[in-house]
PDB file of C-alpha atoms in Angstrom:
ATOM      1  CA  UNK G  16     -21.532  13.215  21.226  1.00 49.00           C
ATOM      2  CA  UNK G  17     -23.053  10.163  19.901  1.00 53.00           C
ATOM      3  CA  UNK G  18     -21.371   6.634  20.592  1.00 51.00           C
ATOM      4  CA  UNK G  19     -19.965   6.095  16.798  1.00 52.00           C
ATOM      5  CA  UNK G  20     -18.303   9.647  17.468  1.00 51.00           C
ATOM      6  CA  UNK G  21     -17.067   9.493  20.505  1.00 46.00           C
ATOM      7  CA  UNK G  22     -15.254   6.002  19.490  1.00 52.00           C
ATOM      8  CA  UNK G  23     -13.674   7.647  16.416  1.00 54.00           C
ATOM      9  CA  UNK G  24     -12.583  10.611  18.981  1.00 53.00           C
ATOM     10  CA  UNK G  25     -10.960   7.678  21.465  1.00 49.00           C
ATOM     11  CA  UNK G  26      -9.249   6.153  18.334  1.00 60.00           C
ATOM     12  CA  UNK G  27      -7.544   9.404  17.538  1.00 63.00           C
ATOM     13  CA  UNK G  28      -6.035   9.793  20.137  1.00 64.00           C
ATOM     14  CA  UNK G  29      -4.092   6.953  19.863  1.00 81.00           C
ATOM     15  CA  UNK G  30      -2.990   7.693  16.119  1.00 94.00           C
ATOM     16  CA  UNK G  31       0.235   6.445  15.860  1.00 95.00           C
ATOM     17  CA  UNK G  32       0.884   8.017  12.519  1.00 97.00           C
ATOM     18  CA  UNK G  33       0.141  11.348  10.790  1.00 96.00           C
ATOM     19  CA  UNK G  34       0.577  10.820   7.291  1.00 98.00           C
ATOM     20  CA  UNK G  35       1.248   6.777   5.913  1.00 98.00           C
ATOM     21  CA  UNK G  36       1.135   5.562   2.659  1.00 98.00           C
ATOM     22  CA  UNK G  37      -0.843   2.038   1.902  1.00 98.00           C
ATOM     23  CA  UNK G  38       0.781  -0.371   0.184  1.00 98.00           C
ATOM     24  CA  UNK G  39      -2.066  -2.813  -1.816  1.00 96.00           C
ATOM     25  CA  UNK G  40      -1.516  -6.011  -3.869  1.00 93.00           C
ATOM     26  CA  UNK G  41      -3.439  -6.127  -6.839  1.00 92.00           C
ATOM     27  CA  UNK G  42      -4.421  -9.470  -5.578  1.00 91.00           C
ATOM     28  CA  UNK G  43      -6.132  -8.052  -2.749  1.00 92.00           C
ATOM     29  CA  UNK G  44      -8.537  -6.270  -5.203  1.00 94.00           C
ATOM     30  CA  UNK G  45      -9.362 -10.205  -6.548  1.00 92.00           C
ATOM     31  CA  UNK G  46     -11.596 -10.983  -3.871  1.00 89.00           C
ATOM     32  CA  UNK G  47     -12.824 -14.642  -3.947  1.00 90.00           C
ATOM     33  CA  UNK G  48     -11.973 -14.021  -7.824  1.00 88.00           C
ATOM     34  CA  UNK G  49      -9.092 -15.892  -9.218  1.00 89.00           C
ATOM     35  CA  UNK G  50      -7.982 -12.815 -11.716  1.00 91.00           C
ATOM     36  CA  UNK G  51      -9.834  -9.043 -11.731  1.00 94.00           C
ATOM     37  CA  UNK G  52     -11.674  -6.513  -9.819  1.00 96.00           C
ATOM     38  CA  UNK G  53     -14.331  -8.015  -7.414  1.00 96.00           C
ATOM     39  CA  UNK G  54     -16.009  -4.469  -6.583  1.00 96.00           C
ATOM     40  CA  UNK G  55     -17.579  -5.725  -3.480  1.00 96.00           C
ATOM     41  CA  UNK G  56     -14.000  -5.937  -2.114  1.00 95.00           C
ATOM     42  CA  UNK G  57     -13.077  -2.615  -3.566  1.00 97.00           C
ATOM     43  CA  UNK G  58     -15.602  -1.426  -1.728  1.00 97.00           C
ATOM     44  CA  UNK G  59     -14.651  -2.863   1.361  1.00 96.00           C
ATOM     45  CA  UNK G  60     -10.826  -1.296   1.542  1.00 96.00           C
ATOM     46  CA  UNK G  61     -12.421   1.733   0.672  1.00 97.00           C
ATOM     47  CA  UNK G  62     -14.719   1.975   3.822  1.00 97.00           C
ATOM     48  CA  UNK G  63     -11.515   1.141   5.296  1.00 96.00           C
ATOM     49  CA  UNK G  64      -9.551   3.965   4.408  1.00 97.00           C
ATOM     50  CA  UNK G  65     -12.525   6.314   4.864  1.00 97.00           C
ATOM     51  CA  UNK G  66     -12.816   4.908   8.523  1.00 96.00           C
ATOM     52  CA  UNK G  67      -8.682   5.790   9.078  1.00 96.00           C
ATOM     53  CA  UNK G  68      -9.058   9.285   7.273  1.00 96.00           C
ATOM     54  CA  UNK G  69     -11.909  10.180  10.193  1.00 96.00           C
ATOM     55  CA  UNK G  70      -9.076   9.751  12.269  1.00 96.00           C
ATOM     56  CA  UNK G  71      -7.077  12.704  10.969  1.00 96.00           C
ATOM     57  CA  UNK G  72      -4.612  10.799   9.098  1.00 97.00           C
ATOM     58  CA  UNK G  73      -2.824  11.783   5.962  1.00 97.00           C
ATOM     59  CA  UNK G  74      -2.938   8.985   3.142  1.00 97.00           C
ATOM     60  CA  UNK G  75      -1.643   8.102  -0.218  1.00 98.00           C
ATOM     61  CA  UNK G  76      -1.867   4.616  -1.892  1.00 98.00           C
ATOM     62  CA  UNK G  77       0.586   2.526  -4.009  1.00 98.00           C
ATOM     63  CA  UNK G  78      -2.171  -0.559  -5.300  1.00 97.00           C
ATOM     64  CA  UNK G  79       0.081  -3.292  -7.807  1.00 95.00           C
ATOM     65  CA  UNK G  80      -1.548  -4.593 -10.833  1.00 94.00           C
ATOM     66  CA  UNK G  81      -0.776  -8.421 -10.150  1.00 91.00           C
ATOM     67  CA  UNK G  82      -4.541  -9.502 -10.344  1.00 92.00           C
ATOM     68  CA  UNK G  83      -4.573  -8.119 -14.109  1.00 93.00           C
ATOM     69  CA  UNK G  84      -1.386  -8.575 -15.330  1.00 88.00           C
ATOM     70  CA  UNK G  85       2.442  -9.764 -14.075  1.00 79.00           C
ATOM     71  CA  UNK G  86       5.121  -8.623 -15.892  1.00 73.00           C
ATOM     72  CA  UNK G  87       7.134 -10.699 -14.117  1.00 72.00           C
ATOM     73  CA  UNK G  88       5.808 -13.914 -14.688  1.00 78.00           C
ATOM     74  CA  UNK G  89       5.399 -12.906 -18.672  1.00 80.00           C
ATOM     75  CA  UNK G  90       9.369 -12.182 -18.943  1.00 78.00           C
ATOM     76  CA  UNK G  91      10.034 -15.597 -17.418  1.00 81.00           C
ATOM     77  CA  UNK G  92       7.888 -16.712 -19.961  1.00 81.00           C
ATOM     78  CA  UNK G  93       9.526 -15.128 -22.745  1.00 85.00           C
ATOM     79  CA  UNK G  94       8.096 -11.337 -23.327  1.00 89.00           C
ATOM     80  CA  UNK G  95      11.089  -9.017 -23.063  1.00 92.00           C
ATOM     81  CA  UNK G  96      11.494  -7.618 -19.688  1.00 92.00           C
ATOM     82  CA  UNK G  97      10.625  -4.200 -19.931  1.00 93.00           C
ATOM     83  CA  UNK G  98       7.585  -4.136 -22.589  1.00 93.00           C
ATOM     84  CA  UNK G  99       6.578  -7.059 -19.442  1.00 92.00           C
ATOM     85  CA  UNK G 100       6.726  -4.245 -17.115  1.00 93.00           C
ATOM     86  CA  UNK G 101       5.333  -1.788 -19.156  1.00 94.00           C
ATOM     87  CA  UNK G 102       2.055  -3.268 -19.543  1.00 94.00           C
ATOM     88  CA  UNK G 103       2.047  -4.408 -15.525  1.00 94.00           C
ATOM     89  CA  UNK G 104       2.660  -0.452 -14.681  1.00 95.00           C
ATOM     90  CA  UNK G 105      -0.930  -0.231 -17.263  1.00 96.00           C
ATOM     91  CA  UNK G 106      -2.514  -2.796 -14.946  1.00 96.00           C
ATOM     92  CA  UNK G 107      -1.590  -0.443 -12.056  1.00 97.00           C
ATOM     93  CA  UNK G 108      -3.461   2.199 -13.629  1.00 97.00           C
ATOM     94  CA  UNK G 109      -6.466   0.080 -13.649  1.00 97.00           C
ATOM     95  CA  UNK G 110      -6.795  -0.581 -10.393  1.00 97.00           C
ATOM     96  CA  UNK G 111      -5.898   2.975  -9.122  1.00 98.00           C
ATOM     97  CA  UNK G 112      -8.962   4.147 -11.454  1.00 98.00           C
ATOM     98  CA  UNK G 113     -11.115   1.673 -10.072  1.00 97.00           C
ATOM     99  CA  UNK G 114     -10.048   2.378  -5.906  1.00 98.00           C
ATOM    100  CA  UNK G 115     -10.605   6.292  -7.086  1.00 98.00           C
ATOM    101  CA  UNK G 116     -14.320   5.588  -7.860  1.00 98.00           C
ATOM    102  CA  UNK G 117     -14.585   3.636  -4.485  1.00 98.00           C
ATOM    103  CA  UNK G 118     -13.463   6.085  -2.492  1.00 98.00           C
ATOM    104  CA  UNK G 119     -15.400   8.729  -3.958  1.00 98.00           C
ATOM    105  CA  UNK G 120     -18.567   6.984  -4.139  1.00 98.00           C
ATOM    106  CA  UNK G 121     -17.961   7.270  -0.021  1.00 97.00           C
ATOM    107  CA  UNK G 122     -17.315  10.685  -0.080  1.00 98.00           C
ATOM    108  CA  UNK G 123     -13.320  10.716   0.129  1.00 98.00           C
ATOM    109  CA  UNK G 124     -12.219  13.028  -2.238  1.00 98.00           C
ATOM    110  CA  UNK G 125      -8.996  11.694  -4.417  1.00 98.00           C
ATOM    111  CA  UNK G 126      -6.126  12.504  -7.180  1.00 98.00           C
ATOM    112  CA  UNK G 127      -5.124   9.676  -9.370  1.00 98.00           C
ATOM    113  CA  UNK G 128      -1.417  10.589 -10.473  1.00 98.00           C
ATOM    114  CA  UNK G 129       0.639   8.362 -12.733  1.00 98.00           C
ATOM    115  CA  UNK G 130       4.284   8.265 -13.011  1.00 98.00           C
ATOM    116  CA  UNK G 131       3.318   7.542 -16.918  1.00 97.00           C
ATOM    117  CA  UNK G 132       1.770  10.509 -18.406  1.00 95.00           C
ATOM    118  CA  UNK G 133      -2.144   9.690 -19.150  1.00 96.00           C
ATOM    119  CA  UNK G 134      -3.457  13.338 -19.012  1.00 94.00           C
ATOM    120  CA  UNK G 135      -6.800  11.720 -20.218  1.00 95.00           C
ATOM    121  CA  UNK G 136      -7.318   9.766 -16.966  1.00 95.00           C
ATOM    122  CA  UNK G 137      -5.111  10.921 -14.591  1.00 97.00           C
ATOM    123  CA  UNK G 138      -2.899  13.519 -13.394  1.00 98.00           C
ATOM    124  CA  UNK G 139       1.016  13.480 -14.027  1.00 98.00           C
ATOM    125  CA  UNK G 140       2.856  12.703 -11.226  1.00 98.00           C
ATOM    126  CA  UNK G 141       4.577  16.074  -9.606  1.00 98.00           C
ATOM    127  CA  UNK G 142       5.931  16.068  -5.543  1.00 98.00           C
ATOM    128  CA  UNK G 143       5.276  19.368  -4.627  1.00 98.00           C
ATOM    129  CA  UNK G 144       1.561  18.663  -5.915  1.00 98.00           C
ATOM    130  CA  UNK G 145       1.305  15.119  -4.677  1.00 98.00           C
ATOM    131  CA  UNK G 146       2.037  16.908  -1.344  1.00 98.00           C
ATOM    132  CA  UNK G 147      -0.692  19.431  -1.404  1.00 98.00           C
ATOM    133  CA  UNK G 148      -3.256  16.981  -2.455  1.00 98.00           C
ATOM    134  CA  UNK G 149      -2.436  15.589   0.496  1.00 96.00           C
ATOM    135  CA  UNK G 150      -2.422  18.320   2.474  1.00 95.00           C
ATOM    136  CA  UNK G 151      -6.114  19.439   1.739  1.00 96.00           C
ATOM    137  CA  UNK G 152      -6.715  16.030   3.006  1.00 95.00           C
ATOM    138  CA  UNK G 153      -6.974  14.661  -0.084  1.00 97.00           C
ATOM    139  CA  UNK G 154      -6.372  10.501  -1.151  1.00 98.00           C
ATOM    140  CA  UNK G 155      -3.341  10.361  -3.508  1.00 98.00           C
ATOM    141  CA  UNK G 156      -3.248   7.052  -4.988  1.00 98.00           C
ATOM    142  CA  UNK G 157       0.419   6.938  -7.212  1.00 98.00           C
ATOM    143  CA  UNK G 158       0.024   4.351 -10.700  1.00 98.00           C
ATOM    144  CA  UNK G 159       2.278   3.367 -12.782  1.00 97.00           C
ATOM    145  CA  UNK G 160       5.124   2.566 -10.632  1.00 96.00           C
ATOM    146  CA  UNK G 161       8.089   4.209 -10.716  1.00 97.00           C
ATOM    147  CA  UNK G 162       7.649   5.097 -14.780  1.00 96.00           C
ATOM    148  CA  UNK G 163      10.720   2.682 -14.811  1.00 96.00           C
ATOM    149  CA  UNK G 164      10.791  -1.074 -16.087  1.00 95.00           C
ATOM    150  CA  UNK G 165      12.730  -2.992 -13.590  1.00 93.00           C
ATOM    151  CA  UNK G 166      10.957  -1.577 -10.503  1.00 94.00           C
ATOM    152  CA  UNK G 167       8.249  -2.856  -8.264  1.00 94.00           C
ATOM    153  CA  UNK G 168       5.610  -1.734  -7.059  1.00 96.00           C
ATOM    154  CA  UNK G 169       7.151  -2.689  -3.418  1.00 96.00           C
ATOM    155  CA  UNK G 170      10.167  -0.171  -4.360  1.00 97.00           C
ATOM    156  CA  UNK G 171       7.378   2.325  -5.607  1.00 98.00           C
ATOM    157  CA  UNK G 172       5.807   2.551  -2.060  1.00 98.00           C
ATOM    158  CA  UNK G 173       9.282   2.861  -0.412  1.00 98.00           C
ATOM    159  CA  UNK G 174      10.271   5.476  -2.842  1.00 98.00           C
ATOM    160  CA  UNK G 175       6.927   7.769  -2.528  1.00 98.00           C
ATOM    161  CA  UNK G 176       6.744   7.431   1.484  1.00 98.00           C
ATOM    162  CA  UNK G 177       9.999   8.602   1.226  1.00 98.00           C
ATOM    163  CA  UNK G 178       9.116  11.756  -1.405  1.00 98.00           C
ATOM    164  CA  UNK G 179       5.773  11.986   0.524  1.00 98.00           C
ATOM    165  CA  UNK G 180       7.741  12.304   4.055  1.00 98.00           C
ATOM    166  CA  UNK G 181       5.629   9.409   5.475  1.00 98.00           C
ATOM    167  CA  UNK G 182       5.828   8.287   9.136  1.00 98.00           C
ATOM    168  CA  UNK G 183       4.793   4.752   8.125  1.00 98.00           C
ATOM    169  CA  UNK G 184       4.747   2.312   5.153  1.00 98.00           C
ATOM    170  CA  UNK G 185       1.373   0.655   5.620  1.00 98.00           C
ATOM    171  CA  UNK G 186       1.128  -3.322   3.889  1.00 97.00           C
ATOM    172  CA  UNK G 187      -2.232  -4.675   3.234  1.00 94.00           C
ATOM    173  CA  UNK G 188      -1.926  -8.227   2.851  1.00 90.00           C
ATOM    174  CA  UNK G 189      -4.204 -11.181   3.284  1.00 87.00           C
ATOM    175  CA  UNK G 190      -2.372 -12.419   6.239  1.00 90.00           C
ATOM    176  CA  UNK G 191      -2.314 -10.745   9.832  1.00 92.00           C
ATOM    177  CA  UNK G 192       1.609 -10.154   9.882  1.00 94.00           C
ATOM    178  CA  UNK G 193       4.670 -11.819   8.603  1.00 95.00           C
ATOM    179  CA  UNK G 194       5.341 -15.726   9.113  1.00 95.00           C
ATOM    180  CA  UNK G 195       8.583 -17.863   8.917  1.00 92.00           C
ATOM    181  CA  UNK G 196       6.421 -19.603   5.923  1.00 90.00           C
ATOM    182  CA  UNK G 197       2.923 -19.052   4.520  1.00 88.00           C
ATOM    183  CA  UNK G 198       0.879 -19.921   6.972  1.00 88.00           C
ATOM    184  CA  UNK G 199      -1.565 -20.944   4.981  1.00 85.00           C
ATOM    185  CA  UNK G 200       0.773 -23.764   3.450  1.00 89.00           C
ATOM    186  CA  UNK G 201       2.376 -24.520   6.455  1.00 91.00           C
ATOM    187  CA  UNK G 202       0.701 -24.826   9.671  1.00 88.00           C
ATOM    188  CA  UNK G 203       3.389 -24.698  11.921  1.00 92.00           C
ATOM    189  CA  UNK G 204       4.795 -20.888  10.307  1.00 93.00           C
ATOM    190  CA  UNK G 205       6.296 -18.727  12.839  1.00 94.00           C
ATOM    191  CA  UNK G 206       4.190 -15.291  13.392  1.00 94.00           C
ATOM    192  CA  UNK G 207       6.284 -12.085  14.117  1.00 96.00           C
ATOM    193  CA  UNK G 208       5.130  -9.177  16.028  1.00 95.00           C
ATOM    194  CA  UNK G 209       8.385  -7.287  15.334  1.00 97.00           C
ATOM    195  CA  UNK G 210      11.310  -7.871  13.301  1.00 97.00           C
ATOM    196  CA  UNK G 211      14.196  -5.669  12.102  1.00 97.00           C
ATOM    197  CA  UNK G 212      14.916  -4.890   8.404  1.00 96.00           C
ATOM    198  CA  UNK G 213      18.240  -7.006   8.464  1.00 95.00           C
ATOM    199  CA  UNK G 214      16.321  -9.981   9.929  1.00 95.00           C
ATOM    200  CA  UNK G 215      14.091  -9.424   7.060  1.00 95.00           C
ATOM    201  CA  UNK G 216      16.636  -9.267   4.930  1.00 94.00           C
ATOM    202  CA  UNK G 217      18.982 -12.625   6.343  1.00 93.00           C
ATOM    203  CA  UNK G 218      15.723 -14.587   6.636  1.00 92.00           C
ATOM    204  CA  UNK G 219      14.384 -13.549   3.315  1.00 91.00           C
ATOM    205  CA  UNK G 220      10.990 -13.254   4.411  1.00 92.00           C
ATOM    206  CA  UNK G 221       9.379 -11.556   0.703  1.00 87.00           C
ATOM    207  CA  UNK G 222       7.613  -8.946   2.890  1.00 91.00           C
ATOM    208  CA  UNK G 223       8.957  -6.613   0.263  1.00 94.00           C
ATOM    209  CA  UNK G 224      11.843  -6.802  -2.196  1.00 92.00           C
ATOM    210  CA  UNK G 225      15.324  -6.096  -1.416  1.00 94.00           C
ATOM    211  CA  UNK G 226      15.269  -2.554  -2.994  1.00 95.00           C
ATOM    212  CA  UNK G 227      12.371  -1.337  -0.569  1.00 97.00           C
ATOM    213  CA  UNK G 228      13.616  -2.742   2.153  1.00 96.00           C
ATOM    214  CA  UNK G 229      16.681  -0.364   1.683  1.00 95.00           C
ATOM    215  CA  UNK G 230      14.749   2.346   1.225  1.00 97.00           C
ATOM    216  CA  UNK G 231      12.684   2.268   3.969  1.00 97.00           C
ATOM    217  CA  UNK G 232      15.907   1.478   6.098  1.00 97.00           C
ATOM    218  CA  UNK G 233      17.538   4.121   5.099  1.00 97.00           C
ATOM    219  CA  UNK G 234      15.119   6.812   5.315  1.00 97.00           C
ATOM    220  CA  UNK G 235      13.863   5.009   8.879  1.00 97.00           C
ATOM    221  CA  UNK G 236      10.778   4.519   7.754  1.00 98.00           C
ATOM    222  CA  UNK G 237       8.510   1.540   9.208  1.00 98.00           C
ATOM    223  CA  UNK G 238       6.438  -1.238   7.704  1.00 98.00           C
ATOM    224  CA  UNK G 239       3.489  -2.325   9.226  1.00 97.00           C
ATOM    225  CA  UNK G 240       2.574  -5.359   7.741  1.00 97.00           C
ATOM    226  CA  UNK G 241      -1.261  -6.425   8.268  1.00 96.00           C
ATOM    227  CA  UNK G 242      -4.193  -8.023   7.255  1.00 93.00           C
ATOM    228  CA  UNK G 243      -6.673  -5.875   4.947  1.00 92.00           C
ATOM    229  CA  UNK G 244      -9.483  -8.283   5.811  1.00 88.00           C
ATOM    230  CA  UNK G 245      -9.302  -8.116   9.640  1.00 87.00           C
ATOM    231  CA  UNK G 246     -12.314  -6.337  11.746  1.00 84.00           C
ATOM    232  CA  UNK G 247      -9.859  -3.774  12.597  1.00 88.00           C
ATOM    233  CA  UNK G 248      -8.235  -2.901   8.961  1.00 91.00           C
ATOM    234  CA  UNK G 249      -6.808  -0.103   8.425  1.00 95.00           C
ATOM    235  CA  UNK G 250      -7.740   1.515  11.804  1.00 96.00           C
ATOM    236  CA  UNK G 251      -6.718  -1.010  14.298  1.00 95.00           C
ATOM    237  CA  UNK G 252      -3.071  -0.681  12.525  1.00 95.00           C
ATOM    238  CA  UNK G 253      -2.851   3.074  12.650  1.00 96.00           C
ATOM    239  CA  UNK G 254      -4.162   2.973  16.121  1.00 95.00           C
ATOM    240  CA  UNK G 255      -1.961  -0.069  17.034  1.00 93.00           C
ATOM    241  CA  UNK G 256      -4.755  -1.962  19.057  1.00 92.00           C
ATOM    242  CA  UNK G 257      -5.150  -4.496  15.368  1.00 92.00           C
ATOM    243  CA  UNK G 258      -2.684  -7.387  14.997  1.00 94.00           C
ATOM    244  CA  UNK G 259      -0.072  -6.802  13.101  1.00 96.00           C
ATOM    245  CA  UNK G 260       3.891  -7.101  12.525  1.00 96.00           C
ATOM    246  CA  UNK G 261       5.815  -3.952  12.452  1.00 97.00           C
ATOM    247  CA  UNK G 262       9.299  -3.909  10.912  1.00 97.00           C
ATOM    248  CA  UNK G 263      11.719  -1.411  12.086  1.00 96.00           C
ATOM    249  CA  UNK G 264      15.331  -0.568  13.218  1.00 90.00           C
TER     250      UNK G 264
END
């Protein structure tokens, strides 16, 4: 057994999860960019998520649409709410078109599905499908949010973890865990290594909105919160020897 295989083989064994979903700003896609897809990035996560699928892991992918479009921030600057939200799920789209050629440029072999019929680009979403994509090993990556304005993408990862029967909600961020404060606006920011969904809640850290939160609570689901540009990724937090925060009951 050759050294790179019998390291994968040692970092098996201490999966901690069978099947997670990864939860992926659209900012993360941005790179050094200030708006877009920087494909060197792309390609990065994707090496990532091959790396954690040689582990024997299941995975699916929610990826936001933030670094093309916010609905959001267009309501609050006068676009009614739900065309806003419309054209963000779009975005979404986007980037779950552009991670699907990443990953199979490695070799990982994926399903785009959209809860937004596209039958051109993508495949509509159905559970019982999503499920055997998954089962054949297969990368489901879930666009268009829920199909609902109103929704985040945070509540879309809750819900489909949920649908999916997920051990873990996996968030790639561009910070190693969650902090009191942004650490990279404030210095002196408090780093958890574990926190429970209510202190989440009472301190109103933003890990994730309110809505997921609940979700994940109620279906006892946990978020691992890390950092997607770390040496250890994806791997070291479905191994558990990365740094990371995990929030739980």
């Amino acid at each position: 057994m050759g050294e790179h295989a019998a390291k994968t083989s040692a970092q098996a064994d201490n999966l901690l999860y069978k099947r997670v979903l990864l939860k992926i700003s659209g900012e993360a896609l941005m790179g050094p960019g200030q708006f877009g897809i920087h494909q060197e990035t792309v390609d990065r996560i994707a090496s990532q998520i091959k790396e954690g699928l040689a582990l024997g892991v299941e995975l699916c992918l929610v990826i936001g649409g933030g670094n093309i479009f916010r609905g959001l921030s267009m309501a609050e600057n006068g676009m009614e709410r739900a065309s806003a939200d419309y054209m963000g799920m779009l975005a979404t789209v986007m980037n779950a078109l552009a991670m699907q050629n990443a990953l199979e440029s490695v070799g990982v072999h994926t399903r785009v599905m959209s809860a937004i019929e596209m039958t051109s680009v993508c495949e509509p979403y159905i559970r019982r499908r999503a499920l055997r994509h998954m089962e054949k090993g297969r990368v489901v990556i879930f666009a268009a949010g829920t199909g609902n304005p109103f929704f985040t993408t945070d509540t879309t990862a809750a819900l489909r973890a949920a649908e999916m029967g997920c051990d873990a909600v996996m968030k790639g961020t561009q910070v190693d865990g969650v902090y009191s404060a942004d650490p990279k606006k404030d210095p002196s920011a408090q780093r958890f290594d574990e926190l429970s969904y209510m202190e989440v809640l009472k301190r109103d850290l933003r890990v994730m909105d309110q809505a997921a939160i609940s979700l994940t609570r109620e279906n006892h689901i946990p978020i691992v919160v890390f950092s997607l540009g770390s040496e250890d990724g994806v791997v070291g937090a479905l191994t558990g020897r990365g740094k990371y925060t995990i929030i739980k009951d």
